[in-house]
Amino acid sequence: MESDCTHHDSAAPEAEAGDTAPKGAPAPLPPGTRLLHIGPHKTGTTSIQGALFAAKDAMAGHGVDFPAHSRHPMEAALAVCARPGMMGDTKPTEGHWKRLVDAVHATGRRTSVVSSEFFADAPDDESIARIVDGLGRDQVHVLVTLRPLAKIMPSQWQQYVQNGLRMGYEDWLEHMLRKAPYEKPNPSFWRRHRHDRLVERWVRVAGAENVTVVVVDDRDRDGLMRTFESLLGLPDGLLEPVPDAANRSLTLAETEMLRKLNMEFRGNGLPDEVYSKMVRNGAVMHMKNTCRPAPDDARITTPRWALEAAAGIGAEMAERIAVMGVRVLGDPVTRCRCPLYPALEVPGRRSRRGSTRRWRPTRCTGRSPWRPRRPRIPSLCAWFTRPRRRNSSGSSVTGSSSV
């Protein structure tokens, strides 16, 4: 989800002649800066983490270190934010955080970069202060990447479904946007995506002069790469997207299938460890890596009332961030724009003349008179709990297929 991040002329001076950054790019941060990218989720974090990790050896030649031992130091971020791990995964420990801190301090006065969207889950000033102090307060510069709320909502919902959520999309939107205190079923959503409050929390601890906000724009798929290169003083084009099928979003049918499976899992009382191994890191990863969505596959669609609500919240957030004194790269209007609903095409439905059937929302509800046929979901829990047999090698198998 790399995006365009062109900056306001007043936000930062243009690079001087001879700098590696392209014309109009933000000026590099001072040498020795420890750039802390905190996300939040669904703002291009996985793509930039993959690019940074793949280029870590090349970056070192330009004086920039990637100290994390893996592409994404998720356990370290979860531990320092006192957050549990993903459902069924190993519980993060203080040792994960200490390992990352030691690796960052080993870079000395060289420029370094750490990225995890889970840092955005830090609940209060005390937690944020622990992160900033642990990584070196005098060297830390916080980077926040933001996308329009209307684009984040469907992506974040299907990500929650991948971690066990059973609630449908429209019901979830009702809870997040209309049912106070807007914390159920996922209290982390607004902690991450009430972006003005997120930036405000980090400004209180790190200082406005040490916070940069990048407003991403999906029209430029390489824009976020170029922005990171400029801030880190790297040559243009050093960071490249790394193909990762496992990072793709699920289609509507795939998400609904997984949601039904989540309901069966809870209904049958299966342990979280089974979900982590067999579903999220098993069946779902297998589906992402082997199934390529077709252009006409039904996508997750946000109703108009929710788009309008997101636009209103986005406008309010943009206004508040604009007066916090942080450097803003990009156009804040991009974050709060609510696209008008055109005549929408219904996937896979064609009239007798061969033209695609079209519809418009009625009574401003954003609801379609046509609803996609629900996929038939077998009793998948029975597959996981059926008696196992042993193969010739002595390993346990179930049936003739595996994921």
mmCIF file with all atom_site columns, N, CA, C and O in Angstrom, residues 201-239:
data_model
loop_
_atom_site.group_PDB
_atom_site.id
_atom_site.type_symbol
_atom_site.label_atom_id
_atom_site.label_alt_id
_atom_site.label_comp_id
_atom_site.label_asym_id
_atom_site.label_entity_id
_atom_site.label_seq_id
_atom_site.pdbx_PDB_ins_code
_atom_site.Cartn_x
_atom_site.Cartn_y
_atom_site.Cartn_z
_atom_site.occupancy
_atom_site.B_iso_or_equiv
_atom_site.pdbx_formal_charge
_atom_site.auth_seq_id
_atom_site.auth_comp_id
_atom_site.auth_asym_id
_atom_site.auth_atom_id
_atom_site.pdbx_PDB_model_num
ATOM 1   N N  . ARG A 1 201 ? -0.679 12.136 21.479 1.00 0.00 ? 201 ARG A N  1
ATOM 2   C CA . ARG A 1 201 ? -0.020 11.366 22.539 1.00 0.00 ? 201 ARG A CA 1
ATOM 3   C C  . ARG A 1 201 ? 1.496  11.347 22.349 1.00 0.00 ? 201 ARG A C  1
ATOM 4   O O  . ARG A 1 201 ? 2.264  11.527 23.297 1.00 0.00 ? 201 ARG A O  1
ATOM 5   N N  . TRP A 1 202 ? 1.935  11.122 21.127 1.00 0.00 ? 202 TRP A N  1
ATOM 6   C CA . TRP A 1 202 ? 3.372  11.044 20.871 1.00 0.00 ? 202 TRP A CA 1
ATOM 7   C C  . TRP A 1 202 ? 4.028  12.417 20.924 1.00 0.00 ? 202 TRP A C  1
ATOM 8   O O  . TRP A 1 202 ? 5.197  12.546 21.307 1.00 0.00 ? 202 TRP A O  1
ATOM 9   N N  . VAL A 1 203 ? 3.299  13.470 20.552 1.00 0.00 ? 203 VAL A N  1
ATOM 10  C CA . VAL A 1 203 ? 3.830  14.832 20.645 1.00 0.00 ? 203 VAL A CA 1
ATOM 11  C C  . VAL A 1 203 ? 4.073  15.212 22.103 1.00 0.00 ? 203 VAL A C  1
ATOM 12  O O  . VAL A 1 203 ? 5.070  15.861 22.442 1.00 0.00 ? 203 VAL A O  1
ATOM 13  N N  . ARG A 1 204 ? 3.151  14.825 22.975 1.00 0.00 ? 204 ARG A N  1
ATOM 14  C CA . ARG A 1 204 ? 3.309  15.165 24.395 1.00 0.00 ? 204 ARG A CA 1
ATOM 15  C C  . ARG A 1 204 ? 4.612  14.609 24.961 1.00 0.00 ? 204 ARG A C  1
ATOM 16  O O  . ARG A 1 204 ? 5.226  15.219 25.842 1.00 0.00 ? 204 ARG A O  1
ATOM 17  N N  . VAL A 1 205 ? 5.041  13.458 24.480 1.00 0.00 ? 205 VAL A N  1
ATOM 18  C CA . VAL A 1 205 ? 6.235  12.806 25.019 1.00 0.00 ? 205 VAL A CA 1
ATOM 19  C C  . VAL A 1 205 ? 7.490  13.168 24.232 1.00 0.00 ? 205 VAL A C  1
ATOM 20  O O  . VAL A 1 205 ? 8.521  13.527 24.812 1.00 0.00 ? 205 VAL A O  1
ATOM 21  N N  . ALA A 1 206 ? 7.424  13.073 22.901 1.00 0.00 ? 206 ALA A N  1
ATOM 22  C CA . ALA A 1 206 ? 8.615  13.267 22.076 1.00 0.00 ? 206 ALA A CA 1
ATOM 23  C C  . ALA A 1 206 ? 8.841  14.716 21.678 1.00 0.00 ? 206 ALA A C  1
ATOM 24  O O  . ALA A 1 206 ? 9.961  15.093 21.326 1.00 0.00 ? 206 ALA A O  1
ATOM 25  N N  . GLY A 1 207 ? 7.785  15.555 21.717 1.00 0.00 ? 207 GLY A N  1
ATOM 26  C CA . GLY A 1 207 ? 7.904  16.933 21.256 1.00 0.00 ? 207 GLY A CA 1
ATOM 27  C C  . GLY A 1 207 ? 7.517  17.057 19.799 1.00 0.00 ? 207 GLY A C  1
ATOM 28  O O  . GLY A 1 207 ? 7.858  16.193 18.982 1.00 0.00 ? 207 GLY A O  1
ATOM 29  N N  . ALA A 1 208 ? 6.801  18.139 19.464 1.00 0.00 ? 208 ALA A N  1
ATOM 30  C CA . ALA A 1 208 ? 6.317  18.318 18.092 1.00 0.00 ? 208 ALA A CA 1
ATOM 31  C C  . ALA A 1 208 ? 7.451  18.362 17.081 1.00 0.00 ? 208 ALA A C  1
ATOM 32  O O  . ALA A 1 208 ? 7.300  17.925 15.939 1.00 0.00 ? 208 ALA A O  1
ATOM 33  N N  . GLU A 1 209 ? 8.607  18.881 17.493 1.00 0.00 ? 209 GLU A N  1
ATOM 34  C CA . GLU A 1 209 ? 9.735  18.991 16.567 1.00 0.00 ? 209 GLU A CA 1
ATOM 35  C C  . GLU A 1 209 ? 10.321 17.631 16.220 1.00 0.00 ? 209 GLU A C  1
ATOM 36  O O  . GLU A 1 209 ? 11.101 17.521 15.256 1.00 0.00 ? 209 GLU A O  1
ATOM 37  N N  . ASN A 1 210 ? 9.955  16.610 16.974 1.00 0.00 ? 210 ASN A N  1
ATOM 38  C CA . ASN A 1 210 ? 10.482 15.264 16.737 1.00 0.00 ? 210 ASN A CA 1
ATOM 39  C C  . ASN A 1 210 ? 9.423  14.312 16.198 1.00 0.00 ? 210 ASN A C  1
ATOM 40  O O  . ASN A 1 210 ? 9.564  13.088 16.324 1.00 0.00 ? 210 ASN A O  1
ATOM 41  N N  . VAL A 1 211 ? 8.376  14.856 15.601 1.00 0.00 ? 211 VAL A N  1
ATOM 42  C CA . VAL A 1 211 ? 7.309  14.041 15.029 1.00 0.00 ? 211 VAL A CA 1
ATOM 43  C C  . VAL A 1 211 ? 7.042  14.496 13.600 1.00 0.00 ? 211 VAL A C  1
ATOM 44  O O  . VAL A 1 211 ? 6.863  15.695 13.348 1.00 0.00 ? 211 VAL A O  1
ATOM 45  N N  . THR A 1 212 ? 7.021  13.555 12.678 1.00 0.00 ? 212 THR A N  1
ATOM 46  C CA . THR A 1 212 ? 6.654  13.816 11.283 1.00 0.00 ? 212 THR A CA 1
ATOM 47  C C  . THR A 1 212 ? 5.454  12.958 10.921 1.00 0.00 ? 212 THR A C  1
ATOM 48  O O  . THR A 1 212 ? 5.424  11.766 11.232 1.00 0.00 ? 212 THR A O  1
ATOM 49  N N  . VAL A 1 213 ? 4.473  13.566 10.274 1.00 0.00 ? 213 VAL A N  1
ATOM 50  C CA . VAL A 1 213 ? 3.278  12.865 9.808  1.00 0.00 ? 213 VAL A CA 1
ATOM 51  C C  . VAL A 1 213 ? 3.320  12.784 8.292  1.00 0.00 ? 213 VAL A C  1
ATOM 52  O O  . VAL A 1 213 ? 3.467  13.814 7.623  1.00 0.00 ? 213 VAL A O  1
ATOM 53  N N  . VAL A 1 214 ? 3.216  11.587 7.753  1.00 0.00 ? 214 VAL A N  1
ATOM 54  C CA . VAL A 1 214 ? 3.178  11.388 6.304  1.00 0.00 ? 214 VAL A CA 1
ATOM 55  C C  . VAL A 1 214 ? 1.759  10.989 5.911  1.00 0.00 ? 214 VAL A C  1
ATOM 56  O O  . VAL A 1 214 ? 1.237  9.977  6.382  1.00 0.00 ? 214 VAL A O  1
ATOM 57  N N  . VAL A 1 215 ? 1.136  11.793 5.069  1.00 0.00 ? 215 VAL A N  1
ATOM 58  C CA . VAL A 1 215 ? -0.207 11.498 4.567  1.00 0.00 ? 215 VAL A CA 1
ATOM 59  C C  . VAL A 1 215 ? -0.056 10.728 3.272  1.00 0.00 ? 215 VAL A C  1
ATOM 60  O O  . VAL A 1 215 ? 0.431  11.256 2.273  1.00 0.00 ? 215 VAL A O  1
ATOM 61  N N  . VAL A 1 216 ? -0.434 9.471  3.284  1.00 0.00 ? 216 VAL A N  1
ATOM 62  C CA . VAL A 1 216 ? -0.217 8.630  2.113  1.00 0.00 ? 216 VAL A CA 1
ATOM 63  C C  . VAL A 1 216 ? -1.357 8.806  1.112  1.00 0.00 ? 216 VAL A C  1
ATOM 64  O O  . VAL A 1 216 ? -2.479 9.123  1.468  1.00 0.00 ? 216 VAL A O  1
ATOM 65  N N  . ASP A 1 217 ? -1.007 8.608  -0.140 1.00 0.00 ? 217 ASP A N  1
ATOM 66  C CA . ASP A 1 217 ? -1.954 8.733  -1.239 1.00 0.00 ? 217 ASP A CA 1
ATOM 67  C C  . ASP A 1 217 ? -1.752 7.530  -2.147 1.00 0.00 ? 217 ASP A C  1
ATOM 68  O O  . ASP A 1 217 ? -0.690 7.362  -2.742 1.00 0.00 ? 217 ASP A O  1
ATOM 69  N N  . ASP A 1 218 ? -2.756 6.678  -2.243 1.00 0.00 ? 218 ASP A N  1
ATOM 70  C CA . ASP A 1 218 ? -2.615 5.418  -2.961 1.00 0.00 ? 218 ASP A CA 1
ATOM 71  C C  . ASP A 1 218 ? -2.400 5.576  -4.462 1.00 0.00 ? 218 ASP A C  1
ATOM 72  O O  . ASP A 1 218 ? -2.133 4.594  -5.150 1.00 0.00 ? 218 ASP A O  1
ATOM 73  N N  . ARG A 1 219 ? -2.502 6.792  -4.978 1.00 0.00 ? 219 ARG A N  1
ATOM 74  C CA . ARG A 1 219 ? -2.308 6.965  -6.412 1.00 0.00 ? 219 ARG A CA 1
ATOM 75  C C  . ARG A 1 219 ? -0.855 6.770  -6.826 1.00 0.00 ? 219 ARG A C  1
ATOM 76  O O  . ARG A 1 219 ? -0.573 6.482  -7.989 1.00 0.00 ? 219 ARG A O  1
ATOM 77  N N  . ASP A 1 220 ? 0.083  6.955  -5.908 1.00 0.00 ? 220 ASP A N  1
ATOM 78  C CA . ASP A 1 220 ? 1.503  6.757  -6.196 1.00 0.00 ? 220 ASP A CA 1
ATOM 79  C C  . ASP A 1 220 ? 1.992  5.582  -5.357 1.00 0.00 ? 220 ASP A C  1
ATOM 80  O O  . ASP A 1 220 ? 2.243  5.711  -4.167 1.00 0.00 ? 220 ASP A O  1
ATOM 81  N N  . ARG A 1 221 ? 2.145  4.431  -5.973 1.00 0.00 ? 221 ARG A N  1
ATOM 82  C CA . ARG A 1 221 ? 2.446  3.206  -5.226 1.00 0.00 ? 221 ARG A CA 1
ATOM 83  C C  . ARG A 1 221 ? 3.870  3.185  -4.676 1.00 0.00 ? 221 ARG A C  1
ATOM 84  O O  . ARG A 1 221 ? 4.176  2.387  -3.796 1.00 0.00 ? 221 ARG A O  1
ATOM 85  N N  . ASP A 1 222 ? 4.748  4.028  -5.184 1.00 0.00 ? 222 ASP A N  1
ATOM 86  C CA . ASP A 1 222 ? 6.125  4.059  -4.692 1.00 0.00 ? 222 ASP A CA 1
ATOM 87  C C  . ASP A 1 222 ? 6.413  5.279  -3.837 1.00 0.00 ? 222 ASP A C  1
ATOM 88  O O  . ASP A 1 222 ? 7.546  5.481  -3.402 1.00 0.00 ? 222 ASP A O  1
ATOM 89  N N  . GLY A 1 223 ? 5.411  6.108  -3.602 1.00 0.00 ? 223 GLY A N  1
ATOM 90  C CA . GLY A 1 223 ? 5.646  7.358  -2.892 1.00 0.00 ? 223 GLY A CA 1
ATOM 91  C C  . GLY A 1 223 ? 6.190  7.182  -1.491 1.00 0.00 ? 223 GLY A C  1
ATOM 92  O O  . GLY A 1 223 ? 7.066  7.929  -1.052 1.00 0.00 ? 223 GLY A O  1
ATOM 93  N N  . LEU A 1 224 ? 5.678  6.183  -0.762 1.00 0.00 ? 224 LEU A N  1
ATOM 94  C CA . LEU A 1 224 ? 6.143  5.982  0.604  1.00 0.00 ? 224 LEU A CA 1
ATOM 95  C C  . LEU A 1 224 ? 7.601  5.544  0.627  1.00 0.00 ? 224 LEU A C  1
ATOM 96  O O  . LEU A 1 224 ? 8.370  5.955  1.512  1.00 0.00 ? 224 LEU A O  1
ATOM 97  N N  . MET A 1 225 ? 8.011  4.728  -0.348 1.00 0.00 ? 225 MET A N  1
ATOM 98  C CA . MET A 1 225 ? 9.409  4.319  -0.446 1.00 0.00 ? 225 MET A CA 1
ATOM 99  C C  . MET A 1 225 ? 10.312 5.539  -0.638 1.00 0.00 ? 225 MET A C  1
ATOM 100 O O  . MET A 1 225 ? 11.358 5.682  0.007  1.00 0.00 ? 225 MET A O  1
ATOM 101 N N  . ARG A 1 226 ? 9.889  6.441  -1.534 1.00 0.00 ? 226 ARG A N  1
ATOM 102 C CA . ARG A 1 226 ? 10.703 7.614  -1.812 1.00 0.00 ? 226 ARG A CA 1
ATOM 103 C C  . ARG A 1 226 ? 10.796 8.528  -0.591 1.00 0.00 ? 226 ARG A C  1
ATOM 104 O O  . ARG A 1 226 ? 11.826 9.160  -0.353 1.00 0.00 ? 226 ARG A O  1
ATOM 105 N N  . THR A 1 227 ? 9.726  8.617  0.181  1.00 0.00 ? 227 THR A N  1
ATOM 106 C CA . THR A 1 227 ? 9.740  9.462  1.377  1.00 0.00 ? 227 THR A CA 1
ATOM 107 C C  . THR A 1 227 ? 10.706 8.912  2.415  1.00 0.00 ? 227 THR A C  1
ATOM 108 O O  . THR A 1 227 ? 11.476 9.659  3.027  1.00 0.00 ? 227 THR A O  1
ATOM 109 N N  . PHE A 1 228 ? 10.681 7.607  2.645  1.00 0.00 ? 228 PHE A N  1
ATOM 110 C CA . PHE A 1 228 ? 11.628 7.007  3.583  1.00 0.00 ? 228 PHE A CA 1
ATOM 111 C C  . PHE A 1 228 ? 13.059 7.218  3.116  1.00 0.00 ? 228 PHE A C  1
ATOM 112 O O  . PHE A 1 228 ? 13.951 7.512  3.928  1.00 0.00 ? 228 PHE A O  1
ATOM 113 N N  . GLU A 1 229 ? 13.299 7.059  1.822  1.00 0.00 ? 229 GLU A N  1
ATOM 114 C CA . GLU A 1 229 ? 14.650 7.289  1.292  1.00 0.00 ? 229 GLU A CA 1
ATOM 115 C C  . GLU A 1 229 ? 15.104 8.716  1.573  1.00 0.00 ? 229 GLU A C  1
ATOM 116 O O  . GLU A 1 229 ? 16.249 8.951  1.996  1.00 0.00 ? 229 GLU A O  1
ATOM 117 N N  . SER A 1 230 ? 14.232 9.677  1.347  1.00 0.00 ? 230 SER A N  1
ATOM 118 C CA . SER A 1 230 ? 14.588 11.077 1.556  1.00 0.00 ? 230 SER A CA 1
ATOM 119 C C  . SER A 1 230 ? 14.885 11.362 3.021  1.00 0.00 ? 230 SER A C  1
ATOM 120 O O  . SER A 1 230 ? 15.876 12.019 3.358  1.00 0.00 ? 230 SER A O  1
ATOM 121 N N  . LEU A 1 231 ? 14.024 10.887 3.906  1.00 0.00 ? 231 LEU A N  1
ATOM 122 C CA . LEU A 1 231 ? 14.213 11.151 5.339  1.00 0.00 ? 231 LEU A CA 1
ATOM 123 C C  . LEU A 1 231 ? 15.493 10.501 5.869  1.00 0.00 ? 231 LEU A C  1
ATOM 124 O O  . LEU A 1 231 ? 16.154 11.034 6.759  1.00 0.00 ? 231 LEU A O  1
ATOM 125 N N  . LEU A 1 232 ? 15.846 9.338  5.315  1.00 0.00 ? 232 LEU A N  1
ATOM 126 C CA . LEU A 1 232 ? 17.027 8.611  5.784  1.00 0.00 ? 232 LEU A CA 1
ATOM 127 C C  . LEU A 1 232 ? 18.287 8.982  5.004  1.00 0.00 ? 232 LEU A C  1
ATOM 128 O O  . LEU A 1 232 ? 19.377 8.476  5.315  1.00 0.00 ? 232 LEU A O  1
ATOM 129 N N  . GLY A 1 233 ? 18.163 9.834  3.993  1.00 0.00 ? 233 GLY A N  1
ATOM 130 C CA . GLY A 1 233 ? 19.322 10.221 3.205  1.00 0.00 ? 233 GLY A CA 1
ATOM 131 C C  . GLY A 1 233 ? 19.826 9.119  2.298  1.00 0.00 ? 233 GLY A C  1
ATOM 132 O O  . GLY A 1 233 ? 21.029 9.043  2.002  1.00 0.00 ? 233 GLY A O  1
ATOM 133 N N  . LEU A 1 234 ? 18.922 8.271  1.817  1.00 0.00 ? 234 LEU A N  1
ATOM 134 C CA . LEU A 1 234 ? 19.295 7.170  0.941  1.00 0.00 ? 234 LEU A CA 1
ATOM 135 C C  . LEU A 1 234 ? 19.117 7.559  -0.525 1.00 0.00 ? 234 LEU A C  1
ATOM 136 O O  . LEU A 1 234 ? 18.299 8.428  -0.850 1.00 0.00 ? 234 LEU A O  1
ATOM 137 N N  . PRO A 1 235 ? 19.832 6.918  -1.430 1.00 0.00 ? 235 PRO A N  1
ATOM 138 C CA . PRO A 1 235 ? 19.661 7.210  -2.862 1.00 0.00 ? 235 PRO A CA 1
ATOM 139 C C  . PRO A 1 235 ? 18.244 6.868  -3.327 1.00 0.00 ? 235 PRO A C  1
ATOM 140 O O  . PRO A 1 235 ? 17.638 5.897  -2.862 1.00 0.00 ? 235 PRO A O  1
ATOM 141 N N  . ASP A 1 236 ? 17.761 7.636  -4.257 1.00 0.00 ? 236 ASP A N  1
ATOM 142 C CA . ASP A 1 236 ? 16.431 7.404  -4.820 1.00 0.00 ? 236 ASP A CA 1
ATOM 143 C C  . ASP A 1 236 ? 16.403 6.050  -5.530 1.00 0.00 ? 236 ASP A C  1
ATOM 144 O O  . ASP A 1 236 ? 17.280 5.740  -6.332 1.00 0.00 ? 236 ASP A O  1
ATOM 145 N N  . GLY A 1 237 ? 15.415 5.236  -5.210 1.00 0.00 ? 237 GLY A N  1
ATOM 146 C CA . GLY A 1 237 ? 15.257 3.938  -5.843 1.00 0.00 ? 237 GLY A CA 1
ATOM 147 C C  . GLY A 1 237 ? 15.902 2.795  -5.093 1.00 0.00 ? 237 GLY A C  1
ATOM 148 O O  . GLY A 1 237 ? 15.774 1.636  -5.527 1.00 0.00 ? 237 GLY A O  1
ATOM 149 N N  . LEU A 1 238 ? 16.555 3.071  -3.953 1.00 0.00 ? 238 LEU A N  1
ATOM 150 C CA . LEU A 1 238 ? 17.181 1.987  -3.204 1.00 0.00 ? 238 LEU A CA 1
ATOM 151 C C  . LEU A 1 238 ? 16.146 1.041  -2.596 1.00 0.00 ? 238 LEU A C  1
ATOM 152 O O  . LEU A 1 238 ? 16.336 -0.174 -2.574 1.00 0.00 ? 238 LEU A O  1
ATOM 153 N N  . LEU A 1 239 ? 15.055 1.601  -2.116 1.00 0.00 ? 239 LEU A N  1
ATOM 154 C CA . LEU A 1 239 ? 13.998 0.785  -1.524 1.00 0.00 ? 239 LEU A CA 1
ATOM 155 C C  . LEU A 1 239 ? 13.022 0.355  -2.616 1.00 0.00 ? 239 LEU A C  1
ATOM 156 O O  . LEU A 1 239 ? 12.538 1.190  -3.385 1.00 0.00 ? 239 LEU A O  1
#
